Coordinates of C-alpha atoms in Angstrom, one line a residue:
M268 CA 28.5 63.6 -17.9
K269 CA 27.5 62.8 -21.5
F270 CA 24.8 65.6 -21.5
K271 CA 24.5 69.1 -20.2
K272 CA 21.2 69.9 -18.4
T273 CA 19.0 72.3 -20.4
H274 CA 15.8 72.5 -18.3
N275 CA 14.4 72.1 -14.9
I276 CA 11.3 69.9 -15.0
D277 CA 8.9 72.7 -14.2
E278 CA 10.2 74.6 -17.2
I279 CA 8.9 71.9 -19.6
S280 CA 5.3 71.9 -20.8
A281 CA 3.2 70.0 -23.3
S282 CA 3.5 73.1 -25.7
M283 CA 7.1 72.1 -26.2
E284 CA 6.2 68.9 -28.0
G285 CA 9.0 67.9 -30.4
Q286 CA 11.6 69.9 -28.6
D287 CA 14.8 68.2 -27.4
V288 CA 15.6 68.7 -23.7
V289 CA 18.1 67.4 -21.2
I290 CA 17.0 67.0 -17.5
G291 CA 18.8 65.7 -14.4
G292 CA 17.3 64.2 -11.3
W293 CA 16.8 61.1 -9.3
V294 CA 14.8 58.0 -10.2
E295 CA 11.7 57.8 -8.1
D296 CA 10.2 54.8 -9.9
L297 CA 11.2 52.3 -12.6
R298 CA 9.0 49.9 -14.5
K299 CA 9.8 47.6 -17.4
L300 CA 6.9 46.5 -19.6
G301 CA 8.1 44.2 -22.4
K302 CA 10.4 46.2 -24.7
L303 CA 9.5 49.5 -23.0
A304 CA 10.9 51.0 -19.8
F305 CA 9.1 53.8 -17.8
L306 CA 11.1 55.9 -15.4
T307 CA 9.7 58.5 -13.1
V308 CA 12.4 61.2 -12.6
R309 CA 12.2 64.0 -10.1
D310 CA 14.3 67.1 -9.6
V311 CA 13.7 69.8 -7.0
T312 CA 11.1 71.5 -9.2
G313 CA 8.9 68.6 -10.2
L314 CA 8.3 65.2 -11.7
A315 CA 8.6 63.8 -15.3
Q316 CA 7.8 60.5 -17.0
I317 CA 10.6 59.1 -19.2
I318 CA 9.9 56.5 -21.9
A319 CA 12.7 54.3 -23.1
K320 CA 11.8 52.4 -26.2
D321 CA 14.6 49.9 -25.6
A322 CA 14.3 48.5 -22.0
T323 CA 17.6 46.7 -22.5
S324 CA 19.3 50.1 -22.5
I325 CA 18.4 50.4 -18.8
P326 CA 21.0 48.6 -16.6
E327 CA 19.5 45.8 -14.5
D328 CA 21.1 47.1 -11.4
L329 CA 19.8 50.6 -11.7
T330 CA 18.2 51.4 -8.4
R331 CA 15.5 53.9 -7.3
Q332 CA 16.9 57.2 -6.0
S333 CA 19.9 56.9 -8.3
V334 CA 20.9 60.1 -10.1
I335 CA 20.6 60.2 -13.9
M336 CA 20.7 62.7 -16.8
V337 CA 18.2 62.1 -19.6
S338 CA 18.4 63.5 -23.2
G339 CA 15.1 63.2 -25.0
T340 CA 12.2 64.7 -26.9
V341 CA 9.1 66.2 -25.3
Q342 CA 5.9 64.4 -26.5
S343 CA 2.3 64.3 -25.5
T344 CA 1.1 61.6 -23.0
K345 CA -2.0 59.7 -22.1
A346 CA -0.7 59.2 -18.5
R347 CA -3.2 60.6 -16.0
D348 CA -0.6 62.0 -13.7
F349 CA 1.6 63.8 -16.2
K350 CA 1.0 66.7 -18.7
F351 CA 3.8 65.5 -21.0
E352 CA 6.5 62.8 -21.2
I353 CA 10.0 62.6 -22.5
K354 CA 11.0 60.0 -25.1
A355 CA 14.6 59.2 -24.1
N356 CA 17.3 59.4 -26.7
G357 CA 20.0 58.7 -24.1
I358 CA 20.3 58.0 -20.3
D359 CA 23.5 58.8 -18.4
I360 CA 23.7 57.2 -15.0
L361 CA 25.7 59.5 -12.7
T362 CA 25.6 57.7 -9.4
K363 CA 23.7 54.6 -8.2
A364 CA 21.9 54.7 -4.8
V365 CA 23.0 51.9 -2.5
H366 CA 20.1 49.8 -1.2
P367 CA 18.6 49.2 1.2
L368 CA 18.1 52.9 1.9
P369 CA 17.8 54.1 5.6
I370 CA 14.4 55.6 4.9
D371 CA 11.9 55.7 2.1
P372 CA 12.1 59.2 0.7
I373 CA 8.9 58.8 -1.3
G374 CA 7.0 58.4 1.9
R375 CA 5.3 55.1 1.1
L376 CA 6.9 53.6 4.2
E377 CA 6.6 56.0 7.1
S378 CA 9.8 56.6 9.2
N379 CA 10.0 58.1 12.7
I380 CA 11.6 61.6 13.0
D381 CA 14.9 60.3 14.5
N382 CA 15.5 58.0 11.5
R383 CA 14.6 60.8 9.1
L384 CA 17.0 63.2 10.8
N385 CA 19.7 60.7 10.7
A386 CA 19.3 60.6 6.9
R387 CA 18.2 64.3 6.6
A388 CA 19.7 64.9 3.1
L389 CA 17.8 61.9 1.7
D390 CA 14.7 63.0 3.7
L391 CA 14.6 66.1 1.6
R392 CA 13.7 64.0 -1.4
N393 CA 10.3 63.6 0.3
Q394 CA 8.1 66.3 -1.2
R395 CA 6.4 67.1 2.1
V396 CA 9.8 67.7 3.7
A397 CA 11.1 69.7 0.7
A398 CA 8.0 71.8 0.8
I399 CA 8.7 72.8 4.4
F400 CA 12.2 74.1 3.6
K401 CA 11.0 75.9 0.4
I402 CA 8.5 77.7 2.6
R403 CA 11.3 78.5 5.2
H404 CA 13.3 80.0 2.3
H405 CA 10.4 82.3 1.4
V406 CA 9.8 83.2 5.1
L407 CA 13.5 84.3 5.4
A408 CA 13.3 86.3 2.2
S409 CA 10.0 87.9 3.3
L410 CA 11.4 88.9 6.7
R411 CA 14.5 90.6 5.2
R412 CA 12.4 92.4 2.6
I413 CA 9.8 93.7 5.0
L414 CA 12.3 94.8 7.7
S415 CA 14.4 96.5 5.0
Q416 CA 11.4 98.4 3.8
K417 CA 10.8 99.5 7.4
R418 CA 14.4 101.0 7.2
F419 CA 16.0 98.4 9.4
I420 CA 19.6 97.6 8.6
E421 CA 20.8 94.0 8.7
V422 CA 23.7 93.4 11.0
T423 CA 25.8 90.4 12.1
T424 CA 26.9 90.2 15.8
P425 CA 29.5 87.9 17.4
K426 CA 28.5 84.4 18.3
I427 CA 31.6 83.8 20.5
I428 CA 31.5 86.2 23.5
G429 CA 33.4 86.7 26.7
S430 CA 30.5 86.9 29.2
A431 CA 26.8 86.2 29.5
S432 CA 24.8 88.5 27.2
E433 CA 21.8 88.6 29.5
G434 CA 23.3 87.6 32.9
G435 CA 21.9 84.1 32.6
A436 CA 23.6 80.8 33.3
N437 CA 22.4 78.8 30.3
L438 CA 25.5 79.2 28.1
F439 CA 27.8 76.8 26.3
S440 CA 31.4 77.5 27.4
L441 CA 34.5 76.9 25.3
E442 CA 38.2 77.3 25.5
Y443 CA 39.3 80.4 23.5
F444 CA 43.0 80.7 23.1
G445 CA 43.6 80.2 26.8
K446 CA 40.6 82.2 27.9
K447 CA 37.0 81.1 28.7
G448 CA 34.5 82.0 26.0
Y449 CA 30.8 81.3 25.5
L450 CA 28.4 80.8 22.6
A451 CA 26.0 83.7 22.4
Q452 CA 22.4 83.1 23.6
S453 CA 21.2 86.4 22.2
P454 CA 22.4 89.5 20.3
Q455 CA 20.7 91.6 23.0
L456 CA 23.6 93.8 24.2
Y457 CA 25.2 94.3 20.8
K458 CA 22.0 95.2 19.1
E459 CA 21.3 97.8 21.8
Q460 CA 24.7 99.4 21.3
L461 CA 24.2 99.5 17.5
T462 CA 21.2 101.8 17.8
I463 CA 23.7 104.6 18.7
G464 CA 24.8 104.9 15.1
L465 CA 22.5 102.8 13.0
E466 CA 19.2 103.5 14.9
R467 CA 17.2 100.5 13.5
V468 CA 18.9 97.2 13.2
F469 CA 17.9 93.5 12.7
E470 CA 19.7 90.2 12.7
I471 CA 18.6 86.7 11.6
A472 CA 21.1 84.2 13.0
S473 CA 21.8 81.1 15.1
F474 CA 22.0 81.4 18.9
Y475 CA 22.6 78.9 21.6
R476 CA 21.0 77.9 24.9
A477 CA 22.5 75.2 27.2
E478 CA 19.1 74.0 28.5
K479 CA 18.3 70.3 28.9
S480 CA 14.9 70.7 27.5
H481 CA 13.2 67.8 25.8
T482 CA 10.1 69.4 24.5
G483 CA 8.9 69.8 20.9
R484 CA 9.6 73.6 21.0
H485 CA 13.1 73.8 22.5
L486 CA 16.5 73.4 20.7
S487 CA 20.1 74.0 21.8
E488 CA 20.8 75.8 18.6
F489 CA 18.0 78.0 17.2
T490 CA 17.5 80.7 14.7
S491 CA 16.4 84.0 16.1
I492 CA 15.0 87.1 14.4
D493 CA 16.0 90.2 16.4
I494 CA 15.3 93.9 16.0
E495 CA 16.3 97.0 17.9
A496 CA 15.1 100.5 17.2
A497 CA 16.1 103.9 18.6
F498 CA 13.3 106.4 19.4
M499 CA 10.7 103.6 19.6
D500 CA 8.7 102.6 22.6
Y501 CA 7.5 99.0 23.2
T502 CA 4.1 99.8 21.7
D503 CA 5.9 100.8 18.5
V504 CA 7.9 97.6 18.1
I505 CA 4.7 95.6 19.0
D506 CA 3.2 97.2 15.9
V507 CA 6.3 96.3 13.8
L508 CA 6.1 92.7 15.0
E509 CA 2.4 92.4 14.3
S510 CA 2.6 93.8 10.8
L511 CA 5.7 91.6 10.1
V512 CA 3.9 88.4 11.1
V513 CA 0.8 89.3 9.0
S514 CA 3.0 90.2 6.0
V515 CA 4.9 86.9 6.2
F516 CA 1.7 84.9 6.3
K517 CA 0.4 86.8 3.3
D518 CA 3.7 86.2 1.4
V519 CA 3.6 82.5 2.2
A520 CA 0.0 82.2 1.2
E521 CA 0.6 83.9 -2.1
N522 CA 4.0 82.5 -3.1
C523 CA 3.9 79.0 -1.6
A524 CA 0.6 77.7 -2.8
E525 CA 2.0 74.5 -4.3
E526 CA 4.0 73.8 -1.1
L527 CA 1.0 74.4 1.1
K528 CA -1.0 72.1 -1.1
I529 CA 1.6 69.3 -0.7
L530 CA 1.4 69.8 3.1
E531 CA -2.4 69.9 3.0
R532 CA -2.2 73.2 4.9
D533 CA -4.9 75.8 4.6
L534 CA -3.0 78.8 5.8
K535 CA -5.1 81.6 7.3
V536 CA -3.7 85.1 7.3
P537 CA -4.2 86.4 10.9
Q538 CA -6.5 89.4 11.5
Q539 CA -5.2 92.6 12.9
P540 CA -5.0 93.9 15.5
F541 CA -3.8 91.0 17.7
E542 CA -5.5 90.9 21.1
R543 CA -3.7 92.4 24.0
V544 CA -4.0 90.4 27.2
T545 CA -2.5 91.8 30.5
Y546 CA -0.6 89.7 33.0
Q547 CA -3.3 90.7 35.6
Q548 CA -6.0 89.5 33.2
V549 CA -4.2 86.1 33.0
L550 CA -4.2 85.8 36.8
E551 CA -8.0 86.5 36.9
E552 CA -8.7 84.0 34.1
L553 CA -6.7 81.3 35.9
A554 CA -8.5 82.1 39.2
K555 CA -11.8 81.3 37.4
E556 CA -10.3 77.9 36.7
G557 CA -9.5 77.4 40.4
I558 CA -5.8 78.1 39.9
T559 CA -4.1 80.7 42.2
V560 CA -1.1 82.4 40.9
Q561 CA 0.3 85.3 43.0
F562 CA 1.3 88.5 41.3
G563 CA 5.0 88.3 40.4
E564 CA 5.0 84.5 39.9
D565 CA 6.0 83.2 36.5
L566 CA 3.4 81.5 34.3
L567 CA 3.8 77.7 33.8
D568 CA 3.1 75.8 30.6
S569 CA 0.0 74.5 32.2
H570 CA -1.2 78.0 32.8
L571 CA -0.4 79.1 29.3
K572 CA -2.3 76.2 27.8
I573 CA -5.4 77.4 29.6
I574 CA -4.9 81.0 28.5
G575 CA -4.1 79.8 24.9
N576 CA -7.4 78.0 24.9
N577 CA -9.1 81.2 26.0
H578 CA -7.3 83.3 23.3
P579 CA -6.7 81.1 20.3
G580 CA -4.3 82.4 17.6
F581 CA -1.9 85.3 18.0
F582 CA -2.1 87.6 21.0
F583 CA 0.2 89.8 23.1
L584 CA 0.8 89.2 26.8
I585 CA 1.6 92.7 28.2
D586 CA 2.2 94.5 31.5
W587 CA 4.5 91.8 33.0
P588 CA 5.8 92.3 36.5
M589 CA 9.3 93.9 36.6
K590 CA 10.6 91.1 38.8
L591 CA 10.1 88.6 36.0
K592 CA 12.0 90.6 33.4
P593 CA 15.8 90.9 32.5
F594 CA 17.9 93.8 33.9
Y595 CA 17.7 95.9 30.7
I596 CA 13.8 96.2 30.6
H597 CA 12.3 99.6 31.4
E598 CA 9.6 100.0 34.0
K599 CA 6.3 101.7 33.4
D600 CA 6.3 105.3 34.5
E601 CA 2.9 105.2 36.0
N602 CA 3.5 101.9 37.8
P603 CA 7.1 100.9 38.5
E604 CA 6.0 97.3 39.4
L605 CA 5.0 96.7 35.8
S606 CA 7.4 96.5 32.8
R607 CA 7.2 98.1 29.4
S608 CA 7.4 94.6 27.8
F609 CA 5.5 91.9 26.0
D610 CA 5.4 88.4 24.8
L611 CA 3.8 87.4 21.5
Q612 CA 1.9 84.1 21.9
Y613 CA 0.3 81.7 19.5
G614 CA -2.0 79.9 21.9
Y615 CA 0.3 78.5 24.6
L616 CA 3.4 78.9 22.5
E617 CA 5.7 81.9 23.1
L618 CA 7.0 83.2 19.8
S619 CA 8.6 86.5 20.8
S620 CA 9.6 88.5 23.8
G621 CA 10.5 92.2 23.8
G622 CA 10.1 95.6 25.3
T623 CA 11.5 99.1 26.0
R624 CA 15.1 99.0 27.3
L625 CA 16.7 101.2 29.9
H626 CA 18.9 103.8 28.3
D627 CA 20.0 105.7 31.4
P628 CA 23.4 104.3 32.4
D629 CA 22.9 105.1 36.1
K630 CA 19.6 103.3 36.2
L631 CA 21.1 100.3 34.3
R632 CA 24.0 100.0 36.8
S633 CA 21.5 100.1 39.7
R634 CA 19.3 97.5 38.0
L635 CA 22.2 95.1 37.5
A636 CA 23.1 95.4 41.2
E637 CA 19.4 94.8 42.2
Q638 CA 19.4 91.6 40.2
G639 CA 22.7 90.4 41.8
L640 CA 24.8 91.0 38.7
D641 CA 28.2 92.7 38.9
P642 CA 28.2 95.9 36.8
A643 CA 31.9 95.4 36.3
N644 CA 31.2 92.4 34.1
F645 CA 29.2 94.6 31.8
E646 CA 31.5 97.5 31.5
D647 CA 32.1 97.0 27.8
H648 CA 28.4 97.3 27.3
L649 CA 27.8 100.2 29.8
R650 CA 30.6 102.2 28.2
A651 CA 28.4 102.7 25.1
F652 CA 25.7 104.2 27.2
D653 CA 28.0 107.0 28.3
W654 CA 28.4 108.1 24.6
G655 CA 24.7 109.2 24.3
M656 CA 22.4 106.2 24.1
P657 CA 19.0 107.0 22.6
P658 CA 15.8 105.5 24.0
H659 CA 15.2 102.2 22.3
S660 CA 13.1 99.1 22.1
G661 CA 13.2 95.7 20.5
W662 CA 12.3 92.1 20.4
G663 CA 13.5 88.7 19.5
M664 CA 11.4 86.0 17.8
G665 CA 12.1 82.3 17.2
L666 CA 12.1 81.6 13.5
D667 CA 11.8 77.9 14.1
R668 CA 8.7 78.3 16.3
L669 CA 7.2 80.7 13.7
M670 CA 7.8 78.1 11.0
A671 CA 6.2 75.4 13.2
V672 CA 3.0 77.6 13.4
I673 CA 3.0 78.3 9.6
I674 CA 3.2 74.6 8.6
G675 CA 1.1 73.3 11.6
T676 CA 3.5 71.1 13.6
D677 CA 4.1 70.9 17.3
N678 CA 7.8 69.8 16.8
V679 CA 10.3 72.4 15.7
R680 CA 12.7 69.6 14.6
E681 CA 10.4 69.2 11.5
V682 CA 11.4 72.7 10.4
V683 CA 15.1 72.7 11.1
L684 CA 17.5 70.9 8.7
Y685 CA 19.9 69.5 11.3
P686 CA 18.5 70.2 14.8
R687 CA 20.7 70.3 17.9
D688 CA 19.2 69.3 21.2
P689 CA 20.6 67.6 24.4
E690 CA 20.7 64.2 22.7
R691 CA 21.5 65.2 19.1
L692 CA 24.9 66.4 18.0
S693 CA 25.0 64.7 14.5
P694 CA 24.6 64.4 11.6

């Protein structure tokens, strides 16, 4: 490189007129008018207009999206779309983009999502796409800050495990040094064990579900936000979840105004408290629509769409039947048929599921047997309960689904850099 970058584009202003700068970026547009050449150069922070007084200094084969470094002087401009321009003293072409490109990253020519995902790195030069992942960055930073303020400790649990973490069958198997291993579908058992010593823990990490789902909300690899807290009941972790969602929305609204503008997204911070809707209430609302669901039956997407229309925005579904919940969920003392658990919904979309966990090892062993699971397969987990397990509660929430709500899309592939689903294993 002939030059060393001195500024990002967003660090330059009209008040710097006469100052020499060096910027680096990619060529978004190129026009030659007589002896002059006008280049529009973008970096991750913004857009700048470059004026080259000698058009012959620009190679004829310079293509749009090529990467260049520009040394020049800041000057005022009459251009409507720019607050300043840079008079080029030198242009160093670092790499030329080979045409035709697989997609138009400026967005003048619309591409379908499969083509965009096949060229995802180039897709990120589209400012709408870049805005999504800048927001995702702020969401992750916000989640970590808020949970840390609530005295949760961030942990990292194994993603290669020796048995099903929740007793389910939807796991990816792999050969592990002559043994059979699996990719973790949840940190559930580990995070429960960690409450023995750390009390409040959280993890933000990738997990895996071997489900052949082809909807806009399912992925084979997804990012989950999980918490577990000793000495908290499910009502307490509901409060943590609600305040967390509201705080994240506030942070995005305050810190991502430019990105939201690019996305043409008017983000409304949800009002607290979120509505609580019981499972029994859902059955009664469905009955009014002529749909009969027996107590203990699971809710279908078609049911949740009706309930979501009745309760737009965020709401909690509570008082689920025990028979619909995993082995580790605690029953209600006053009604053992109901669980101390909840789902967080945004309309029909499930964002989170959680509840109070069993902490009595004898009850846990009995529950495993009731659900047809062999307690011997969970001995590593159950051993921790014999060391003095505190009462504890927690939840897991899909980051990708939360992001889809924030930016207003019905396809989580829009908010994941390189999504994995039953058909997509590359790039």
